[in-house]
mmCIF file of C-alpha atoms in Angstrom:
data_model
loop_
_atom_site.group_PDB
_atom_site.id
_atom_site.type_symbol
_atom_site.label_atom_id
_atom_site.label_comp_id
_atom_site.label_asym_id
_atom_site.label_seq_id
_atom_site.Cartn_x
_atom_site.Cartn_y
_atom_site.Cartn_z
ATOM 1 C CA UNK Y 1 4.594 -9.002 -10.773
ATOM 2 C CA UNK Y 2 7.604 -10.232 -8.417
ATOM 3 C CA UNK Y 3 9.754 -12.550 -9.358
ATOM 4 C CA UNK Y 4 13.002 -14.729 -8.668
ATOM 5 C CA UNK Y 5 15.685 -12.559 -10.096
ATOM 6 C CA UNK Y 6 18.552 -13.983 -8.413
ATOM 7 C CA UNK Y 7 17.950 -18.280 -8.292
ATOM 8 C CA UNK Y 8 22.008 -18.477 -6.434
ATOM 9 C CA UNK Y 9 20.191 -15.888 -3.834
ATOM 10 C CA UNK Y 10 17.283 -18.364 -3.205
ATOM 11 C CA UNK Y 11 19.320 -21.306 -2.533
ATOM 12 C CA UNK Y 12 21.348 -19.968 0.039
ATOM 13 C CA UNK Y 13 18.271 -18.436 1.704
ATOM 14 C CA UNK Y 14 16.367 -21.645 1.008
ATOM 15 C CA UNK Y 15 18.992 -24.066 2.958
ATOM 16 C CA UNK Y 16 19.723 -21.467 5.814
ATOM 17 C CA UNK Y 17 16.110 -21.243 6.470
ATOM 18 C CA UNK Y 18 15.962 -25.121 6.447
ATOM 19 C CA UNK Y 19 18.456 -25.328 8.955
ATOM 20 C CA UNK Y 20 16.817 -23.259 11.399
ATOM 21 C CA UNK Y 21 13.052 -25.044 10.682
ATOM 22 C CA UNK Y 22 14.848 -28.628 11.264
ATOM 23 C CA UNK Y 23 15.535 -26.902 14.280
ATOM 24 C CA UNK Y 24 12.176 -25.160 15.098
ATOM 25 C CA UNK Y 25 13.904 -22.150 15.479
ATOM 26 C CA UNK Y 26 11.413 -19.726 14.031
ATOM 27 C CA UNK Y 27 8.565 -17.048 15.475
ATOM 28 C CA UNK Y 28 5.099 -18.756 14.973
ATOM 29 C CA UNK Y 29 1.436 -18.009 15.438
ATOM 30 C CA UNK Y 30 -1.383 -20.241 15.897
ATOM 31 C CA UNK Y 31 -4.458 -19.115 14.523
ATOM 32 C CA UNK Y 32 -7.381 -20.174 16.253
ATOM 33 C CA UNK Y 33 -10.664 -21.484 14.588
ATOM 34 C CA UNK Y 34 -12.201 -18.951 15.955
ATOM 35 C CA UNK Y 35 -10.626 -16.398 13.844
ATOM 36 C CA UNK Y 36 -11.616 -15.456 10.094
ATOM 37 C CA UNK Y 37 -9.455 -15.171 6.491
ATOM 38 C CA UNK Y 38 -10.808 -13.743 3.547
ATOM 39 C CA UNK Y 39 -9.332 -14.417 0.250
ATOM 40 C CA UNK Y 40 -10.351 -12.496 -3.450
ATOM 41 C CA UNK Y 41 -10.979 -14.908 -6.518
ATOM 42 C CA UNK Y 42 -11.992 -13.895 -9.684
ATOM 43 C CA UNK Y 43 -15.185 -13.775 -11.237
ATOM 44 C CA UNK Y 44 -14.879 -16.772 -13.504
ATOM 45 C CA UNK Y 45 -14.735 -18.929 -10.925
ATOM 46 C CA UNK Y 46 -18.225 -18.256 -9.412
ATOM 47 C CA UNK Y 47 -21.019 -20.356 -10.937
ATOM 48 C CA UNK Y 48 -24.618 -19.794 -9.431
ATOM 49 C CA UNK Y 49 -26.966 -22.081 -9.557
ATOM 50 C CA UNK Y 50 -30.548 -21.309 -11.162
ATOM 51 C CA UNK Y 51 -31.619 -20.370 -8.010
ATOM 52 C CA UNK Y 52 -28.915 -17.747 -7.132
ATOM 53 C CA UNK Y 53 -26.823 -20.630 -4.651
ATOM 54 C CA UNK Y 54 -23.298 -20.593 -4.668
ATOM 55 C CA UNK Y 55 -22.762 -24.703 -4.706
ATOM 56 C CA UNK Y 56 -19.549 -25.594 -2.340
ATOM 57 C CA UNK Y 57 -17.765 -27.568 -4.976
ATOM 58 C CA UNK Y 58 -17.828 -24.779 -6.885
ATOM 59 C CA UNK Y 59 -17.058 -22.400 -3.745
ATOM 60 C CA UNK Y 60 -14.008 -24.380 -3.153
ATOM 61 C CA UNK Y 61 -12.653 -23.521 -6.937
ATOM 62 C CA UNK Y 62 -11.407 -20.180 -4.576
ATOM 63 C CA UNK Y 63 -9.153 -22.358 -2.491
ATOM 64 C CA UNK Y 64 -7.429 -24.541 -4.996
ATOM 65 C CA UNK Y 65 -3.792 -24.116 -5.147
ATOM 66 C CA UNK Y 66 -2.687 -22.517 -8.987
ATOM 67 C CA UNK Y 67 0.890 -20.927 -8.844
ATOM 68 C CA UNK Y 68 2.952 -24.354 -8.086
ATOM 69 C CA UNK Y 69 4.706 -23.916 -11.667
ATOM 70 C CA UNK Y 70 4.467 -19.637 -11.845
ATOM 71 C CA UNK Y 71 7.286 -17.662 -11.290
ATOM 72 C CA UNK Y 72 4.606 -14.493 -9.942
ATOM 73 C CA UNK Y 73 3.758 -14.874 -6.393
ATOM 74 C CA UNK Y 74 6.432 -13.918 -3.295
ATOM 75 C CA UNK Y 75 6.743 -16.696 -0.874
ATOM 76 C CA UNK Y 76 5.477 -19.788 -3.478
ATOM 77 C CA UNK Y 77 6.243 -21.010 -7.197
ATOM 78 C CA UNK Y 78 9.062 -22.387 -8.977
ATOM 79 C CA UNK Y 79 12.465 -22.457 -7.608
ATOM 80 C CA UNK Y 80 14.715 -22.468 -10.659
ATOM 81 C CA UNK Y 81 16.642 -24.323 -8.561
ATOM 82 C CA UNK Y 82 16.748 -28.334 -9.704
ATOM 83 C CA UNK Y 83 17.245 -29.585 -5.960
ATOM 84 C CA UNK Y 84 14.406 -27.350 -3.956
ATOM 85 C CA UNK Y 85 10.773 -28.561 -5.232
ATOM 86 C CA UNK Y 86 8.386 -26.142 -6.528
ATOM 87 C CA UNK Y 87 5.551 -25.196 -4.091
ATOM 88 C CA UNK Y 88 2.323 -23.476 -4.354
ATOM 89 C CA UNK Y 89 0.087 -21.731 -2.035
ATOM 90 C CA UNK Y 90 -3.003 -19.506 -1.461
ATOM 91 C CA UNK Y 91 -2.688 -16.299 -0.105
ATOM 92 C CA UNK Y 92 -5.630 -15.223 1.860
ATOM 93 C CA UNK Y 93 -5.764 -11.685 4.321
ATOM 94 C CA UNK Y 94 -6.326 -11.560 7.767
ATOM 95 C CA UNK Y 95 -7.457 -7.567 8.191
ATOM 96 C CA UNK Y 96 -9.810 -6.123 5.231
ATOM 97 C CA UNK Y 97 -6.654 -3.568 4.570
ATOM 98 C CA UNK Y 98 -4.188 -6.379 3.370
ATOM 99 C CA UNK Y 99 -7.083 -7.433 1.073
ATOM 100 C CA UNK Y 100 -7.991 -3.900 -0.186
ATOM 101 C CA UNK Y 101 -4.582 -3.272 -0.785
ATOM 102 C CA UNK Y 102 -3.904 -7.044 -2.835
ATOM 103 C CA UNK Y 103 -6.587 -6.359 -4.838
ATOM 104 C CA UNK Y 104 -6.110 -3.335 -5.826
ATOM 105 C CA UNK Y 105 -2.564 -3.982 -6.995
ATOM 106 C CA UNK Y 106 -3.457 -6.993 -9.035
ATOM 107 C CA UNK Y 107 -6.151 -4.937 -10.628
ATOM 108 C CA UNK Y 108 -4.625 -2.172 -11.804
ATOM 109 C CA UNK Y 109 -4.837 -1.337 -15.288
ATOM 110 C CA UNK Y 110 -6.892 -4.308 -15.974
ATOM 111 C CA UNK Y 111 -9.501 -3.350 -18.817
ATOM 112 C CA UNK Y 112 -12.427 -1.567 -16.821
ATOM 113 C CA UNK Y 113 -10.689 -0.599 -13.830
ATOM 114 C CA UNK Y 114 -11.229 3.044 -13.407
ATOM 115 C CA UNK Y 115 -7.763 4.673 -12.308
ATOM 116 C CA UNK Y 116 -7.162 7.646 -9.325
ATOM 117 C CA UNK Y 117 -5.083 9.751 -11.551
ATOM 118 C CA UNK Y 118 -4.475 11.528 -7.943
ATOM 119 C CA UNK Y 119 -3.193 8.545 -6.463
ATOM 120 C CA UNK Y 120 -2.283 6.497 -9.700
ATOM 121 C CA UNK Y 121 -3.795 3.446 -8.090
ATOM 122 C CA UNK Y 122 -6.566 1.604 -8.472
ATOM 123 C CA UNK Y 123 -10.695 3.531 -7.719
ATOM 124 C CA UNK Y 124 -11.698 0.855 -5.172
ATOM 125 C CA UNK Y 125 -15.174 0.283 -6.441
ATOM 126 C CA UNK Y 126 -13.704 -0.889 -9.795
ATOM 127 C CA UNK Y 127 -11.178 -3.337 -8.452
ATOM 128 C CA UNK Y 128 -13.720 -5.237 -6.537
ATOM 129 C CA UNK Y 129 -16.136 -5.099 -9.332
ATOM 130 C CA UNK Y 130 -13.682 -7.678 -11.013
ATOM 131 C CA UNK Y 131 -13.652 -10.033 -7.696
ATOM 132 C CA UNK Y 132 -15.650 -11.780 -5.859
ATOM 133 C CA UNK Y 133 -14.351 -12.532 -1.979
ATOM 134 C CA UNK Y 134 -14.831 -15.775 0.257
ATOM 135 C CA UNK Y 135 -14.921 -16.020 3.990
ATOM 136 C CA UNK Y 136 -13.234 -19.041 5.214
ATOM 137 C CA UNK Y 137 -13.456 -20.622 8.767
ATOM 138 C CA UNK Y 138 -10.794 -22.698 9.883
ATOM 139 C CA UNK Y 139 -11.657 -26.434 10.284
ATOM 140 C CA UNK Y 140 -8.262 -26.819 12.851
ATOM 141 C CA UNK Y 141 -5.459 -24.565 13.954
ATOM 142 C CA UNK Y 142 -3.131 -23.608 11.344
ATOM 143 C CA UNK Y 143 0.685 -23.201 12.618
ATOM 144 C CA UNK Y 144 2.422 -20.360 11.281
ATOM 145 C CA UNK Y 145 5.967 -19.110 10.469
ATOM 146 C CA UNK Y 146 5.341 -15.721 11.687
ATOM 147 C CA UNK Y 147 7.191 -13.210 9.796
ATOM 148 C CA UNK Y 148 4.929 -9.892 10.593
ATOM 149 C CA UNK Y 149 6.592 -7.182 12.260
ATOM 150 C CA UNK Y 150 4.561 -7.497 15.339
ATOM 151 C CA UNK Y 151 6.159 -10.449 16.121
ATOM 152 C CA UNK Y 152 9.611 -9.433 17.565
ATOM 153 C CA UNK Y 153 10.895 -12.618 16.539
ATOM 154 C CA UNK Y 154 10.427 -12.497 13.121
ATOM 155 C CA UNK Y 155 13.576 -9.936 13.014
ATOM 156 C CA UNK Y 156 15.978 -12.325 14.914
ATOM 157 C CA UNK Y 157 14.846 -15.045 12.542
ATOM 158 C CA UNK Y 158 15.567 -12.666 9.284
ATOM 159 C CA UNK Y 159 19.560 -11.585 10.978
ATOM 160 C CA UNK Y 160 19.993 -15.219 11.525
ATOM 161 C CA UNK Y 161 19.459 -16.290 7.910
ATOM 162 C CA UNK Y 162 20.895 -12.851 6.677
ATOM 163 C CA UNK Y 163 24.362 -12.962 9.051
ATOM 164 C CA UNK Y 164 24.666 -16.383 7.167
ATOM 165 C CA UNK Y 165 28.045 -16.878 5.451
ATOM 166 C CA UNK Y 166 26.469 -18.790 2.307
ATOM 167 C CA UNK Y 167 23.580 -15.755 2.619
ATOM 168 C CA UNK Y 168 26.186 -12.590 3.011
ATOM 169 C CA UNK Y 169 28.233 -14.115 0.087
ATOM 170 C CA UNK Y 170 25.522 -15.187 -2.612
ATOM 171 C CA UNK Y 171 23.591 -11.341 -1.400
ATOM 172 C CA UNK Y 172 27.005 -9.264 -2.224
ATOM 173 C CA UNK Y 173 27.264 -10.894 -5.616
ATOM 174 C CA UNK Y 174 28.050 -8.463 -8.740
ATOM 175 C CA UNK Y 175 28.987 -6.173 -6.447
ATOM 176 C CA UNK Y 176 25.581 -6.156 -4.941
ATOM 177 C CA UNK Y 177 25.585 -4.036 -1.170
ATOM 178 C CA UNK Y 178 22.348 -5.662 0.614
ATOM 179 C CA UNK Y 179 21.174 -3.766 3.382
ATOM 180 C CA UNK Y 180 19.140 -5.813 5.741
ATOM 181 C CA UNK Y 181 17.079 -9.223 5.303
ATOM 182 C CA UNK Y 182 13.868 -7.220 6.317
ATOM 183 C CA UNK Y 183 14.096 -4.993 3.152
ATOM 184 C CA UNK Y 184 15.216 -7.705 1.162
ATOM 185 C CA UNK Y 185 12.461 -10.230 2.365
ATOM 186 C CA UNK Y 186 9.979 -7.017 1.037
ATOM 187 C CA UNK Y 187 11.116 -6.706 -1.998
ATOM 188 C CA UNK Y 188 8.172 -5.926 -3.960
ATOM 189 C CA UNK Y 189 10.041 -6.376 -7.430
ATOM 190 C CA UNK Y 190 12.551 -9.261 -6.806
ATOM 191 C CA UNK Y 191 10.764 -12.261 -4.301
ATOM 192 C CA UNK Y 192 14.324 -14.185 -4.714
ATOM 193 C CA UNK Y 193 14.809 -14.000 -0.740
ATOM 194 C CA UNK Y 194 10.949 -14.375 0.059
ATOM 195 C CA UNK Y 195 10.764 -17.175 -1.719
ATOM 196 C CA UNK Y 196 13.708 -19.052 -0.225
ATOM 197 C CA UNK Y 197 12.000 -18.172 2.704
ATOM 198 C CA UNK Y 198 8.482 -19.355 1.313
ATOM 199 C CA UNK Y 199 9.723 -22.480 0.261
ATOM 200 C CA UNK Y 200 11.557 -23.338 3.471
ATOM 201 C CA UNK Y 201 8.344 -22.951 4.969
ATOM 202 C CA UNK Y 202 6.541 -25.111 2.384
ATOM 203 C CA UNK Y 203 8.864 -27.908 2.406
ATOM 204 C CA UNK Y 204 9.704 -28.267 6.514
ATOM 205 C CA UNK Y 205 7.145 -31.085 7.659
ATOM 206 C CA UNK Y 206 5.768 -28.820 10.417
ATOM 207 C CA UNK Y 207 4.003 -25.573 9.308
ATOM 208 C CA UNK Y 208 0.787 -24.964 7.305
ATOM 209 C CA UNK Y 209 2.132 -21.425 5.580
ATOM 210 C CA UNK Y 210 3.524 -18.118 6.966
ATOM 211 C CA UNK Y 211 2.019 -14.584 7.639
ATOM 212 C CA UNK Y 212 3.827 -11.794 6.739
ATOM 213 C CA UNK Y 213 2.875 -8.292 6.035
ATOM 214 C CA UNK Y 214 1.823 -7.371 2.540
ATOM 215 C CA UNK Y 215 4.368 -4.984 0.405
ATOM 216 C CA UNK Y 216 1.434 -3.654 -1.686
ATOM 217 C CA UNK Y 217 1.015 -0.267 -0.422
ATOM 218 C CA UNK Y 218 -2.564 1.990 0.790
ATOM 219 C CA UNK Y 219 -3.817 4.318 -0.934
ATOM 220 C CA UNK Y 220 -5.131 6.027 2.545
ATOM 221 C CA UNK Y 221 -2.058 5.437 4.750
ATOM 222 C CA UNK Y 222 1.121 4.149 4.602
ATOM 223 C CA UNK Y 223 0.280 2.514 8.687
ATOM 224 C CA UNK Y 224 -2.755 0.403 6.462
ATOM 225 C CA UNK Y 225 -0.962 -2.432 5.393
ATOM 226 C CA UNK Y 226 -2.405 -5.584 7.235
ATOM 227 C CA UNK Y 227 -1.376 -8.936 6.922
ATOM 228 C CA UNK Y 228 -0.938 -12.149 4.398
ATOM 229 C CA UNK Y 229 -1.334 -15.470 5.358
ATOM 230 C CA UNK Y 230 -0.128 -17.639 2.949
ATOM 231 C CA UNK Y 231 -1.145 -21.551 2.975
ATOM 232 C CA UNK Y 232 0.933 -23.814 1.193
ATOM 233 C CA UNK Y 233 -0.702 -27.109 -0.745
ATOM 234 C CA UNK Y 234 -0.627 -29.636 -3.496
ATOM 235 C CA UNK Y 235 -0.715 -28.248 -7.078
ATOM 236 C CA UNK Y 236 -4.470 -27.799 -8.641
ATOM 237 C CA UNK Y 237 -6.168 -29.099 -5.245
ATOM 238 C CA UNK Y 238 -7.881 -27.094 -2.686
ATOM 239 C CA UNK Y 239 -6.266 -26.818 0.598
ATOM 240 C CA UNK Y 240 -7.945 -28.612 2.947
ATOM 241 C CA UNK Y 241 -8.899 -27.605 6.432
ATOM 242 C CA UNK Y 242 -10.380 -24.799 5.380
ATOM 243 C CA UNK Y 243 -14.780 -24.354 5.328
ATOM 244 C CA UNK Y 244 -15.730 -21.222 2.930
ATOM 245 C CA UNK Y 245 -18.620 -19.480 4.860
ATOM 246 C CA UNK Y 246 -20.188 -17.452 2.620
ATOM 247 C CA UNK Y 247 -18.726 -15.087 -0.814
ATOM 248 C CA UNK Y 248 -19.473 -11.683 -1.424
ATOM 249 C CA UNK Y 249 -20.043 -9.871 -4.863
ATOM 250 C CA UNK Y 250 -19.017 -5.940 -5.168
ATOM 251 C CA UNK Y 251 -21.437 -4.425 -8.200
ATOM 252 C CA UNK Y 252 -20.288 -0.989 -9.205
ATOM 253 C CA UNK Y 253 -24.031 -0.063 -9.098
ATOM 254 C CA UNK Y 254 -25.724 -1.375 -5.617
ATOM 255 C CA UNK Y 255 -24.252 -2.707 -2.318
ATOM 256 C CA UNK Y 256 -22.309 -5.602 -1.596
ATOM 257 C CA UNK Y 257 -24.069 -8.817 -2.215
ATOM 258 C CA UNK Y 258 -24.053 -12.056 -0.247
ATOM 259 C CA UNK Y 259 -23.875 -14.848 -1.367
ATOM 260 C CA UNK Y 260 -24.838 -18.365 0.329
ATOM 261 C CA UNK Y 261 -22.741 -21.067 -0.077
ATOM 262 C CA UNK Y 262 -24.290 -24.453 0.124
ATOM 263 C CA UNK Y 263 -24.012 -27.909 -1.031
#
């Protein structure tokens, strides 16, 4: 799991990114209603009714916000620093491959996940066997941070905050030779820059979350990677604005299942 390695690194990412938010200086999308998000839960939090009916309170259990005081998710947590406030978010995928690819990392040598000894990732079938998946409409537009690579933005935004005095000097700590923000912001290991970032985002008055590509790699191609869009919200609440569709289920024995979701 990724974590904040380097607190002295966040800060200085943190208020340089908070500098150029107060000054909407940042690449953003706007993701119309129109569009869809999927986002895996686990199992335990889908109750059926007697009649096989996915209730939307308990739907909703898939949206609620959970990693506010965790120190295991990239752009949200804890900030181990006392004068940036912890933040949580849900992290939901915009193209099936960002999901695949999410899931199957968080999956991985979980008891009864069958391993690709070819691959040493994840069989696919197994992973979603432990998950079930919501589809979630947008009730409004949601304004992003946009920090995918097709945005060409998103690199000027990154070499502002990384040719940063406070940045360059807390970076090259211990001797430390950092190469470029980009590589540091996708850090699989150490989320001490992407969660400066994250946090920025979370904190600036102005933005509902940030999309940015997921680290976790394919096991089909290295070009399947997709994107994350990451929603920030109040600790053990759903976040609102967003309408859950419909869930699917993924048996290892029989297709996919759909589920209704109703009140």
């Amino acid at each position: 799991m990724p974590n904040v390695k380097r607190p002295h690194v966040l800060k200085a990412v943190y208020e340089e990114t908070a500098k150029l938010l107060a000054r909407r200086e940042a690449p953003t999308e706007h993701i119309d209603p129109k569009r869809w998000l999927y986002r895996a839960a686990d199992l335990k939090y889908m109750t059926l009714n007697a009649n096989g009916i996915f209730s939307r309170v308990a739907a909703n259990q898939a949206l609620v916000v959970r990693d506010g005081s965790t120190d295991s998710n990239r752009f949200s947590g804890i900030s181990k620093i006392p004068t940036i406030g912890n933040r949580g978010a849900i992290y939901c995928a915009g193209q099936q491959s960002a999901l695949v690819n999410e899931l199957m990392h968080y999956t991985a040598n979980q008891p009864g996940v069958m391993m690709n000894t070819a691959t040493n990732m994840p069989v696919a079938s197994f992973s979603f066997a432990q998950k079930f998946v919501v589809k979630i409409r947008l009730m409004h537009v949601l304004a992003l941070c946009d920090l995918s690579p097709h945005n060409p933005g998103s690199r000027q935004f990154l070499d502002k905050i990384f040719a940063a005095p406070a940045v360059q000097s807390a970076l090259t700590q211990g001797g430390n030779r950092p190469i470029s923000m980009w590589l540091e912001l996708n850090d699989g290991q150490d989320c001490s820059v992407a969660r400066g970032v994250g946090l920025a985002v979370a904190h600036c008055g102005w933005l509902h979350g940030l999309q940015a590509q997921t680290v976790r790699p394919s096991d089909r191609s290295p070009d399947e990677m997709g994107d994350n869009v990451v929603l920030f919200g109040d600790a053990n609440q759903a976040v609102p604005g967003l309408w859950i569709e419909c869930a699917y289920r993924f048996p290892l024995s029989g297709p996919p299942e759909e589920i209704p979701v109703q009140y």
